[in-house]
Amino acid sequence: MNKFLWLCLLVGSVFMGHAQTVYFLDDKSGQPLEDVIVQSDSLHAFALADSKGAVDISPFKGAINIEVHLVGYEPLNTSYKQLDEERTIRL
């Protein structure tokens, strides 16, 4: 039983370590931006930033054209590769 629990913890930590999260922040204040829309028409993928400005970008893997929108901010056209490399995006 004890070995099983350790195995579950190990497997869980491996999967959590591969989470592909990007954070969207306000460029001036540095505060997290909630409800940022991230979408890729080619992959039919859509995501919305949570209250910490976090978005899981794993559904966008391989996308060349990703659109990022938030009312009151300039739209951003980017790629999965760029989001994955930067991890923190200031709008």
mmCIF file with all atom_site columns, C-alpha atoms in Angstrom:
data_model
loop_
_atom_site.group_PDB
_atom_site.id
_atom_site.type_symbol
_atom_site.label_atom_id
_atom_site.label_alt_id
_atom_site.label_comp_id
_atom_site.label_asym_id
_atom_site.label_entity_id
_atom_site.label_seq_id
_atom_site.pdbx_PDB_ins_code
_atom_site.Cartn_x
_atom_site.Cartn_y
_atom_site.Cartn_z
_atom_site.occupancy
_atom_site.B_iso_or_equiv
_atom_site.pdbx_formal_charge
_atom_site.auth_seq_id
_atom_site.auth_comp_id
_atom_site.auth_asym_id
_atom_site.auth_atom_id
_atom_site.pdbx_PDB_model_num
ATOM 1  C CA . MET A 1 1  ? 0.000   0.000  0.000   1.00 0.00 ? 1  MET A CA 1
ATOM 2  C CA . ASN A 1 2  ? 2.787   2.412  0.957   1.00 0.00 ? 2  ASN A CA 1
ATOM 3  C CA . LYS A 1 3  ? 4.613   1.750  -2.335  1.00 0.00 ? 3  LYS A CA 1
ATOM 4  C CA . PHE A 1 4  ? 1.401   2.403  -4.261  1.00 0.00 ? 4  PHE A CA 1
ATOM 5  C CA . LEU A 1 5  ? 0.990   5.840  -2.629  1.00 0.00 ? 5  LEU A CA 1
ATOM 6  C CA . TRP A 1 6  ? 4.578   6.779  -3.452  1.00 0.00 ? 6  TRP A CA 1
ATOM 7  C CA . LEU A 1 7  ? 4.072   5.652  -7.032  1.00 0.00 ? 7  LEU A CA 1
ATOM 8  C CA . CYS A 1 8  ? 0.904   7.775  -7.339  1.00 0.00 ? 8  CYS A CA 1
ATOM 9  C CA . LEU A 1 9  ? 2.722   10.811 -5.959  1.00 0.00 ? 9  LEU A CA 1
ATOM 10 C CA . LEU A 1 10 ? 5.630   10.309 -8.341  1.00 0.00 ? 10 LEU A CA 1
ATOM 11 C CA . VAL A 1 11 ? 3.415   9.902  -11.416 1.00 0.00 ? 11 VAL A CA 1
ATOM 12 C CA . GLY A 1 12 ? 1.282   12.890 -10.407 1.00 0.00 ? 12 GLY A CA 1
ATOM 13 C CA . SER A 1 13 ? 4.307   15.125 -9.958  1.00 0.00 ? 13 SER A CA 1
ATOM 14 C CA . VAL A 1 14 ? 5.652   14.136 -13.388 1.00 0.00 ? 14 VAL A CA 1
ATOM 15 C CA . PHE A 1 15 ? 2.389   15.129 -15.075 1.00 0.00 ? 15 PHE A CA 1
ATOM 16 C CA . MET A 1 16 ? 2.136   18.364 -13.102 1.00 0.00 ? 16 MET A CA 1
ATOM 17 C CA . GLY A 1 17 ? 5.694   19.236 -14.109 1.00 0.00 ? 17 GLY A CA 1
ATOM 18 C CA . HIS A 1 18 ? 4.667   19.200 -17.757 1.00 0.00 ? 18 HIS A CA 1
ATOM 19 C CA . ALA A 1 19 ? 1.844   21.715 -17.397 1.00 0.00 ? 19 ALA A CA 1
ATOM 20 C CA . GLN A 1 20 ? 2.217   24.398 -20.021 1.00 0.00 ? 20 GLN A CA 1
ATOM 21 C CA . THR A 1 21 ? 0.948   27.494 -18.301 1.00 0.00 ? 21 THR A CA 1
ATOM 22 C CA . VAL A 1 22 ? 1.342   31.037 -19.586 1.00 0.00 ? 22 VAL A CA 1
ATOM 23 C CA . TYR A 1 23 ? 0.598   34.101 -17.439 1.00 0.00 ? 23 TYR A CA 1
ATOM 24 C CA . PHE A 1 24 ? -0.853  37.319 -18.838 1.00 0.00 ? 24 PHE A CA 1
ATOM 25 C CA . LEU A 1 25 ? -0.004  40.538 -16.983 1.00 0.00 ? 25 LEU A CA 1
ATOM 26 C CA . ASP A 1 26 ? -0.801  44.205 -17.448 1.00 0.00 ? 26 ASP A CA 1
ATOM 27 C CA . ASP A 1 27 ? 2.290   45.858 -18.939 1.00 0.00 ? 27 ASP A CA 1
ATOM 28 C CA . LYS A 1 28 ? 2.081   48.957 -16.718 1.00 0.00 ? 28 LYS A CA 1
ATOM 29 C CA . SER A 1 29 ? 0.943   47.590 -13.360 1.00 0.00 ? 29 SER A CA 1
ATOM 30 C CA . GLY A 1 30 ? 2.238   44.016 -13.573 1.00 0.00 ? 30 GLY A CA 1
ATOM 31 C CA . GLN A 1 31 ? -1.119  42.782 -12.263 1.00 0.00 ? 31 GLN A CA 1
ATOM 32 C CA . PRO A 1 32 ? -2.600  39.515 -13.600 1.00 0.00 ? 32 PRO A CA 1
ATOM 33 C CA . LEU A 1 33 ? -5.172  39.896 -16.375 1.00 0.00 ? 33 LEU A CA 1
ATOM 34 C CA . GLU A 1 34 ? -8.328  37.833 -15.962 1.00 0.00 ? 34 GLU A CA 1
ATOM 35 C CA . ASP A 1 35 ? -10.509 36.724 -18.896 1.00 0.00 ? 35 ASP A CA 1
ATOM 36 C CA . VAL A 1 36 ? -7.811  37.039 -21.563 1.00 0.00 ? 36 VAL A CA 1
ATOM 37 C CA . ILE A 1 37 ? -9.073  35.114 -24.600 1.00 0.00 ? 37 ILE A CA 1
ATOM 38 C CA . VAL A 1 38 ? -6.590  32.801 -26.309 1.00 0.00 ? 38 VAL A CA 1
ATOM 39 C CA . GLN A 1 39 ? -7.740  31.123 -29.521 1.00 0.00 ? 39 GLN A CA 1
ATOM 40 C CA . SER A 1 40 ? -6.502  29.274 -32.561 1.00 0.00 ? 40 SER A CA 1
ATOM 41 C CA . ASP A 1 41 ? -8.924  28.897 -35.447 1.00 0.00 ? 41 ASP A CA 1
ATOM 42 C CA . SER A 1 42 ? -6.753  26.294 -37.178 1.00 0.00 ? 42 SER A CA 1
ATOM 43 C CA . LEU A 1 43 ? -6.858  23.976 -34.149 1.00 0.00 ? 43 LEU A CA 1
ATOM 44 C CA . HIS A 1 44 ? -10.363 24.996 -33.033 1.00 0.00 ? 44 HIS A CA 1
ATOM 45 C CA . ALA A 1 45 ? -8.866  25.681 -29.595 1.00 0.00 ? 45 ALA A CA 1
ATOM 46 C CA . PHE A 1 46 ? -10.049 28.279 -27.090 1.00 0.00 ? 46 PHE A CA 1
ATOM 47 C CA . ALA A 1 47 ? -8.991  29.186 -23.548 1.00 0.00 ? 47 ALA A CA 1
ATOM 48 C CA . LEU A 1 48 ? -9.758  31.889 -21.004 1.00 0.00 ? 48 LEU A CA 1
ATOM 49 C CA . ALA A 1 49 ? -7.299  33.216 -18.402 1.00 0.00 ? 49 ALA A CA 1
ATOM 50 C CA . ASP A 1 50 ? -8.225  32.634 -14.781 1.00 0.00 ? 50 ASP A CA 1
ATOM 51 C CA . SER A 1 51 ? -8.050  35.197 -11.951 1.00 0.00 ? 51 SER A CA 1
ATOM 52 C CA . LYS A 1 52 ? -4.250  34.763 -11.800 1.00 0.00 ? 52 LYS A CA 1
ATOM 53 C CA . GLY A 1 53 ? -3.918  35.461 -15.521 1.00 0.00 ? 53 GLY A CA 1
ATOM 54 C CA . ALA A 1 54 ? -3.010  31.807 -16.124 1.00 0.00 ? 54 ALA A CA 1
ATOM 55 C CA . VAL A 1 55 ? -3.854  29.851 -19.269 1.00 0.00 ? 55 VAL A CA 1
ATOM 56 C CA . ASP A 1 56 ? -2.988  26.227 -20.053 1.00 0.00 ? 56 ASP A CA 1
ATOM 57 C CA . ILE A 1 57 ? -1.600  26.385 -23.596 1.00 0.00 ? 57 ILE A CA 1
ATOM 58 C CA . SER A 1 58 ? -1.240  22.621 -24.139 1.00 0.00 ? 58 SER A CA 1
ATOM 59 C CA . PRO A 1 59 ? -4.340  22.497 -26.429 1.00 0.00 ? 59 PRO A CA 1
ATOM 60 C CA . PHE A 1 60 ? -2.519  24.943 -28.749 1.00 0.00 ? 60 PHE A CA 1
ATOM 61 C CA . LYS A 1 61 ? 0.596   22.801 -29.207 1.00 0.00 ? 61 LYS A CA 1
ATOM 62 C CA . GLY A 1 62 ? 2.030   23.299 -32.688 1.00 0.00 ? 62 GLY A CA 1
ATOM 63 C CA . ALA A 1 63 ? -0.194  26.266 -33.569 1.00 0.00 ? 63 ALA A CA 1
ATOM 64 C CA . ILE A 1 64 ? 1.513   28.825 -35.772 1.00 0.00 ? 64 ILE A CA 1
ATOM 65 C CA . ASN A 1 65 ? -1.175  31.485 -35.382 1.00 0.00 ? 65 ASN A CA 1
ATOM 66 C CA . ILE A 1 66 ? -2.684  32.128 -31.954 1.00 0.00 ? 66 ILE A CA 1
ATOM 67 C CA . GLU A 1 67 ? -4.790  35.199 -31.280 1.00 0.00 ? 67 GLU A CA 1
ATOM 68 C CA . VAL A 1 68 ? -4.873  36.826 -27.840 1.00 0.00 ? 68 VAL A CA 1
ATOM 69 C CA . HIS A 1 69 ? -7.631  39.319 -26.994 1.00 0.00 ? 69 HIS A CA 1
ATOM 70 C CA . LEU A 1 70 ? -8.794  41.326 -24.002 1.00 0.00 ? 70 LEU A CA 1
ATOM 71 C CA . VAL A 1 71 ? -11.142 44.312 -24.127 1.00 0.00 ? 71 VAL A CA 1
ATOM 72 C CA . GLY A 1 72 ? -9.145  47.520 -23.709 1.00 0.00 ? 72 GLY A CA 1
ATOM 73 C CA . TYR A 1 73 ? -5.835  45.978 -24.847 1.00 0.00 ? 73 TYR A CA 1
ATOM 74 C CA . GLU A 1 74 ? -4.135  45.648 -28.222 1.00 0.00 ? 74 GLU A CA 1
ATOM 75 C CA . PRO A 1 75 ? -4.746  42.205 -29.782 1.00 0.00 ? 75 PRO A CA 1
ATOM 76 C CA . LEU A 1 76 ? -1.687  39.967 -29.985 1.00 0.00 ? 76 LEU A CA 1
ATOM 77 C CA . ASN A 1 77 ? -0.908  37.478 -32.746 1.00 0.00 ? 77 ASN A CA 1
ATOM 78 C CA . THR A 1 78 ? 1.635   34.908 -31.662 1.00 0.00 ? 78 THR A CA 1
ATOM 79 C CA . SER A 1 79 ? 2.543   31.218 -31.933 1.00 0.00 ? 79 SER A CA 1
ATOM 80 C CA . TYR A 1 80 ? 2.635   28.278 -29.563 1.00 0.00 ? 80 TYR A CA 1
ATOM 81 C CA . LYS A 1 81 ? 6.435   28.269 -29.705 1.00 0.00 ? 81 LYS A CA 1
ATOM 82 C CA . GLN A 1 82 ? 6.629   31.914 -28.655 1.00 0.00 ? 82 GLN A CA 1
ATOM 83 C CA . LEU A 1 83 ? 4.139   31.477 -25.790 1.00 0.00 ? 83 LEU A CA 1
ATOM 84 C CA . ASP A 1 84 ? 5.914   28.337 -24.597 1.00 0.00 ? 84 ASP A CA 1
ATOM 85 C CA . GLU A 1 85 ? 9.280   30.114 -24.575 1.00 0.00 ? 85 GLU A CA 1
ATOM 86 C CA . GLU A 1 86 ? 8.145   33.319 -22.846 1.00 0.00 ? 86 GLU A CA 1
ATOM 87 C CA . ARG A 1 87 ? 5.615   31.963 -20.297 1.00 0.00 ? 87 ARG A CA 1
ATOM 88 C CA . THR A 1 88 ? 4.818   35.517 -19.093 1.00 0.00 ? 88 THR A CA 1
ATOM 89 C CA . ILE A 1 89 ? 3.130   37.854 -21.567 1.00 0.00 ? 89 ILE A CA 1
ATOM 90 C CA . ARG A 1 90 ? 2.589   41.537 -20.873 1.00 0.00 ? 90 ARG A CA 1
ATOM 91 C CA . LEU A 1 91 ? -0.291  43.212 -22.664 1.00 0.00 ? 91 LEU A CA 1
#
